[in-house]
Amino acid sequence: DAMVIQNPRYQVTQFGKPVTLSCSQTLNHNVMYWYQQKSSQAPKLLFHYYDKDFNNEADTPDNFQSRRPNTSFCFLDIRSPGLGDAAMYLCATSRGSGVEIYEQYFGPGTRLTVT
Amino acid sequence: AQTVTQSQPEMSVQEAETVTLSCTYDTSESDYYLFWYKQPPSRQMILVIRQEAYKQQNATENRFSVNFQKAAKSFSLKISDSQLGDAAMYFCAYRSAEYGNKLVFGAGTILRVKS
């Protein structure tokens, strides 16, 4: 049973053309995260939502935006993708309180190619 | 800021043998969580094992165990009776117990299992 779903799994976009990546979850978790993972590197947190409260990492470029219209869905918008934005984008979720707050559940990722 | 270091970019182990993956971290906090995540090729990242810093006892999950040395800021993962399905990228990660939900990942270790 899929718990964190990312669509599409592979996305190709043109240099400068806006693109949106989607994440949904069936876990009813409070917190949703977006990570960027470049080839053979560690995932890097871009931002996260705690319910509707948006938390941006200090070094996340302005080119990256996010929306969370409801508990289940979260979107990553890249306004003007550059070649350096080609990466795997991982969505993750976790509880906001309780015993299991520290475990994050990851989706399969969306691999973004910029041409 | 916390940092996580994995000094072994790649490791190999013979099937049924034991392998240890190294991880060190740097923090000024006294309470935190440590994790090992497994990322198989083209598959989603999953949690392998976690350790609460306040617990002296090393965590164990079936064939996976950790050697947590708090004073030395070391958190190694031991995989016993290695199986072909253990082949993956392994990430060590740190999470503050007090400040936010952020996971800080190491650069990862690719584990190859030979039959």
mmCIF file of N, CA and C in Angstrom, chain A residues 4 9-10 31 33 35 37 40-43 45 48 50 57 90 94-95 100-104 106-108, chain B residues 33 35 37 39 42-47 50 52 89 91 95 97 100-108 110:
data_model
loop_
_atom_site.group_PDB
_atom_site.id
_atom_site.type_symbol
_atom_site.label_atom_id
_atom_site.label_comp_id
_atom_site.label_asym_id
_atom_site.label_seq_id
_atom_site.Cartn_x
_atom_site.Cartn_y
_atom_site.Cartn_z
ATOM 1 N N VAL A 4 3.327 7.312 0.644
ATOM 2 C CA VAL A 4 3.756 8.610 0.135
ATOM 3 C C VAL A 4 3.936 8.434 -1.373
ATOM 4 N N ARG A 9 6.978 10.226 -11.716
ATOM 5 C CA ARG A 9 8.255 9.644 -11.278
ATOM 6 C C ARG A 9 9.420 10.236 -12.066
ATOM 7 N N TYR A 10 9.155 10.601 -13.294
ATOM 8 C CA TYR A 10 10.185 11.218 -14.138
ATOM 9 C C TYR A 10 9.559 12.438 -14.812
ATOM 10 N N VAL A 31 3.296 16.697 9.076
ATOM 11 C CA VAL A 31 4.474 17.338 8.491
ATOM 12 C C VAL A 31 4.794 16.731 7.128
ATOM 13 N N TYR A 33 7.689 17.207 3.852
ATOM 14 C CA TYR A 33 9.011 17.739 3.538
ATOM 15 C C TYR A 33 9.298 17.595 2.047
ATOM 16 N N TYR A 35 12.844 17.357 -0.238
ATOM 17 C CA TYR A 35 14.294 17.266 -0.282
ATOM 18 C C TYR A 35 14.745 17.276 -1.748
ATOM 19 N N GLN A 37 17.907 15.835 -3.979
ATOM 20 C CA GLN A 37 19.032 14.899 -3.913
ATOM 21 C C GLN A 37 19.715 14.846 -5.281
ATOM 22 N N SER A 40 24.370 10.891 -6.347
ATOM 23 C CA SER A 40 25.353 10.372 -5.383
ATOM 24 C C SER A 40 25.624 11.325 -4.224
ATOM 25 N N GLN A 41 24.656 12.140 -3.899
ATOM 26 C CA GLN A 41 24.812 13.054 -2.766
ATOM 27 C C GLN A 41 23.711 12.817 -1.735
ATOM 28 N N ALA A 42 23.880 13.416 -0.580
ATOM 29 C CA ALA A 42 22.877 13.307 0.469
ATOM 30 C C ALA A 42 21.655 14.149 0.128
ATOM 31 N N PRO A 43 20.487 13.716 0.541
ATOM 32 C CA PRO A 43 19.306 14.574 0.394
ATOM 33 C C PRO A 43 19.487 15.865 1.186
ATOM 34 N N LEU A 45 17.379 19.187 2.615
ATOM 35 C CA LEU A 45 16.040 19.697 2.878
ATOM 36 C C LEU A 45 15.871 21.073 2.244
ATOM 37 N N HIS A 48 9.748 22.553 4.682
ATOM 38 C CA HIS A 48 8.740 21.622 5.165
ATOM 39 C C HIS A 48 7.535 22.399 5.674
ATOM 40 N N TYR A 50 4.544 22.221 8.579
ATOM 41 C CA TYR A 50 3.940 21.630 9.758
ATOM 42 C C TYR A 50 2.497 22.108 9.718
ATOM 43 N N GLU A 57 14.122 26.519 4.429
ATOM 44 C CA GLU A 57 15.529 26.487 4.818
ATOM 45 C C GLU A 57 16.209 27.751 4.304
ATOM 46 N N LEU A 90 12.669 14.408 -3.425
ATOM 47 C CA LEU A 90 12.040 13.464 -2.507
ATOM 48 C C LEU A 90 11.040 14.179 -1.619
ATOM 49 N N SER A 94 5.981 13.053 8.244
ATOM 50 C CA SER A 94 6.138 12.532 9.598
ATOM 51 C C SER A 94 4.997 13.055 10.460
ATOM 52 N N ARG A 95 4.798 12.399 11.567
ATOM 53 C CA ARG A 95 3.836 12.907 12.534
ATOM 54 C C ARG A 95 4.369 14.206 13.135
ATOM 55 N N GLU A 100 6.037 8.726 17.572
ATOM 56 C CA GLU A 100 6.726 8.474 16.312
ATOM 57 C C GLU A 100 7.061 9.739 15.550
ATOM 58 N N ILE A 101 7.241 10.858 16.246
ATOM 59 C CA ILE A 101 7.457 12.105 15.520
ATOM 60 C C ILE A 101 8.755 12.103 14.751
ATOM 61 N N TYR A 102 9.687 11.218 15.146
ATOM 62 C CA TYR A 102 10.997 11.338 14.528
ATOM 63 C C TYR A 102 11.153 10.516 13.268
ATOM 64 N N GLU A 103 10.209 9.661 12.931
ATOM 65 C CA GLU A 103 10.391 8.844 11.740
ATOM 66 C C GLU A 103 9.795 9.537 10.534
ATOM 67 N N GLN A 104 10.593 9.648 9.493
ATOM 68 C CA GLN A 104 10.105 10.211 8.238
ATOM 69 C C GLN A 104 9.879 9.085 7.238
ATOM 70 N N PHE A 106 9.373 8.251 3.301
ATOM 71 C CA PHE A 106 9.740 8.859 2.029
ATOM 72 C C PHE A 106 8.931 8.297 0.876
ATOM 73 N N GLY A 107 8.694 9.162 -0.095
ATOM 74 C CA GLY A 107 8.150 8.714 -1.363
ATOM 75 C C GLY A 107 9.263 8.218 -2.266
ATOM 76 N N PRO A 108 8.908 7.688 -3.443
ATOM 77 C CA PRO A 108 9.908 7.133 -4.359
ATOM 78 C C PRO A 108 10.719 8.186 -5.094
ATOM 79 N N TYR B 33 18.325 12.410 17.945
ATOM 80 C CA TYR B 33 18.070 11.078 17.405
ATOM 81 C C TYR B 33 19.034 10.824 16.248
ATOM 82 N N PHE B 35 19.759 8.032 12.904
ATOM 83 C CA PHE B 35 19.076 7.080 12.050
ATOM 84 C C PHE B 35 20.026 6.524 11.006
ATOM 85 N N TYR B 37 19.226 5.140 7.174
ATOM 86 C CA TYR B 37 18.246 4.943 6.123
ATOM 87 C C TYR B 37 18.899 4.161 4.995
ATOM 88 N N GLN B 39 18.547 3.268 0.893
ATOM 89 C CA GLN B 39 17.946 3.694 -0.365
ATOM 90 C C GLN B 39 18.381 2.724 -1.463
ATOM 91 N N SER B 42 16.722 3.019 -7.390
ATOM 92 C CA SER B 42 15.424 3.350 -7.980
ATOM 93 C C SER B 42 14.243 3.026 -7.065
ATOM 94 N N ARG B 43 14.490 2.929 -5.801
ATOM 95 C CA ARG B 43 13.401 2.657 -4.852
ATOM 96 C C ARG B 43 13.443 3.667 -3.722
ATOM 97 N N GLN B 44 12.376 3.721 -2.965
ATOM 98 C CA GLN B 44 12.290 4.764 -1.960
ATOM 99 C C GLN B 44 13.140 4.458 -0.735
ATOM 100 N N MET B 45 13.491 5.520 -0.066
ATOM 101 C CA MET B 45 14.306 5.433 1.132
ATOM 102 C C MET B 45 13.462 4.894 2.281
ATOM 103 N N ILE B 46 14.030 3.977 3.011
ATOM 104 C CA ILE B 46 13.310 3.417 4.157
ATOM 105 C C ILE B 46 14.207 3.451 5.398
ATOM 106 N N LEU B 47 13.558 3.575 6.533
ATOM 107 C CA LEU B 47 14.280 3.602 7.796
ATOM 108 C C LEU B 47 14.733 2.194 8.157
ATOM 109 N N ARG B 50 16.919 3.222 14.316
ATOM 110 C CA ARG B 50 17.060 4.534 14.952
ATOM 111 C C ARG B 50 17.587 4.352 16.379
ATOM 112 N N GLU B 52 17.918 6.676 20.062
ATOM 113 C CA GLU B 52 17.718 7.890 20.843
ATOM 114 C C GLU B 52 18.994 8.150 21.645
ATOM 115 N N MET B 89 22.281 2.213 -1.138
ATOM 116 C CA MET B 89 22.986 3.353 -0.536
ATOM 117 C C MET B 89 22.455 3.481 0.893
ATOM 118 N N PHE B 91 22.363 5.852 4.288
ATOM 119 C CA PHE B 91 22.574 7.194 4.800
ATOM 120 C C PHE B 91 22.447 7.197 6.319
ATOM 121 N N ARG B 95 18.856 14.042 13.844
ATOM 122 C CA ARG B 95 17.720 14.917 14.057
ATOM 123 C C ARG B 95 17.771 15.463 15.478
ATOM 124 N N ALA B 97 16.421 16.756 18.935
ATOM 125 C CA ALA B 97 15.222 16.431 19.706
ATOM 126 C C ALA B 97 14.412 17.670 20.029
ATOM 127 N N GLY B 100 13.054 21.633 15.769
ATOM 128 C CA GLY B 100 12.517 21.363 14.442
ATOM 129 C C GLY B 100 12.529 19.907 14.033
ATOM 130 N N ASN B 101 12.128 19.689 12.806
ATOM 131 C CA ASN B 101 11.972 18.337 12.278
ATOM 132 C C ASN B 101 13.047 17.953 11.276
ATOM 133 N N LYS B 102 14.046 18.757 11.147
ATOM 134 C CA LYS B 102 15.018 18.583 10.073
ATOM 135 C C LYS B 102 15.916 17.376 10.283
ATOM 136 N N LEU B 103 16.091 16.596 9.211
ATOM 137 C CA LEU B 103 17.081 15.524 9.187
ATOM 138 C C LEU B 103 18.324 16.043 8.484
ATOM 139 N N VAL B 104 19.466 15.833 9.085
ATOM 140 C CA VAL B 104 20.733 16.154 8.450
ATOM 141 C C VAL B 104 21.387 14.833 8.051
ATOM 142 N N PHE B 105 21.626 14.689 6.761
ATOM 143 C CA PHE B 105 22.136 13.426 6.240
ATOM 144 C C PHE B 105 23.639 13.479 6.018
ATOM 145 N N GLY B 106 24.276 12.335 6.143
ATOM 146 C CA GLY B 106 25.633 12.170 5.656
ATOM 147 C C GLY B 106 25.612 11.960 4.151
ATOM 148 N N ALA B 107 26.803 11.853 3.566
ATOM 149 C CA ALA B 107 26.916 11.743 2.112
ATOM 150 C C ALA B 107 26.553 10.369 1.580
ATOM 151 N N GLY B 108 26.449 9.390 2.458
ATOM 152 C CA GLY B 108 26.028 8.060 2.045
ATOM 153 C C GLY B 108 27.175 7.107 1.802
ATOM 154 N N ILE B 110 27.683 3.482 -0.405
ATOM 155 C CA ILE B 110 27.132 2.459 -1.292
ATOM 156 C C ILE B 110 27.604 1.096 -0.803
#
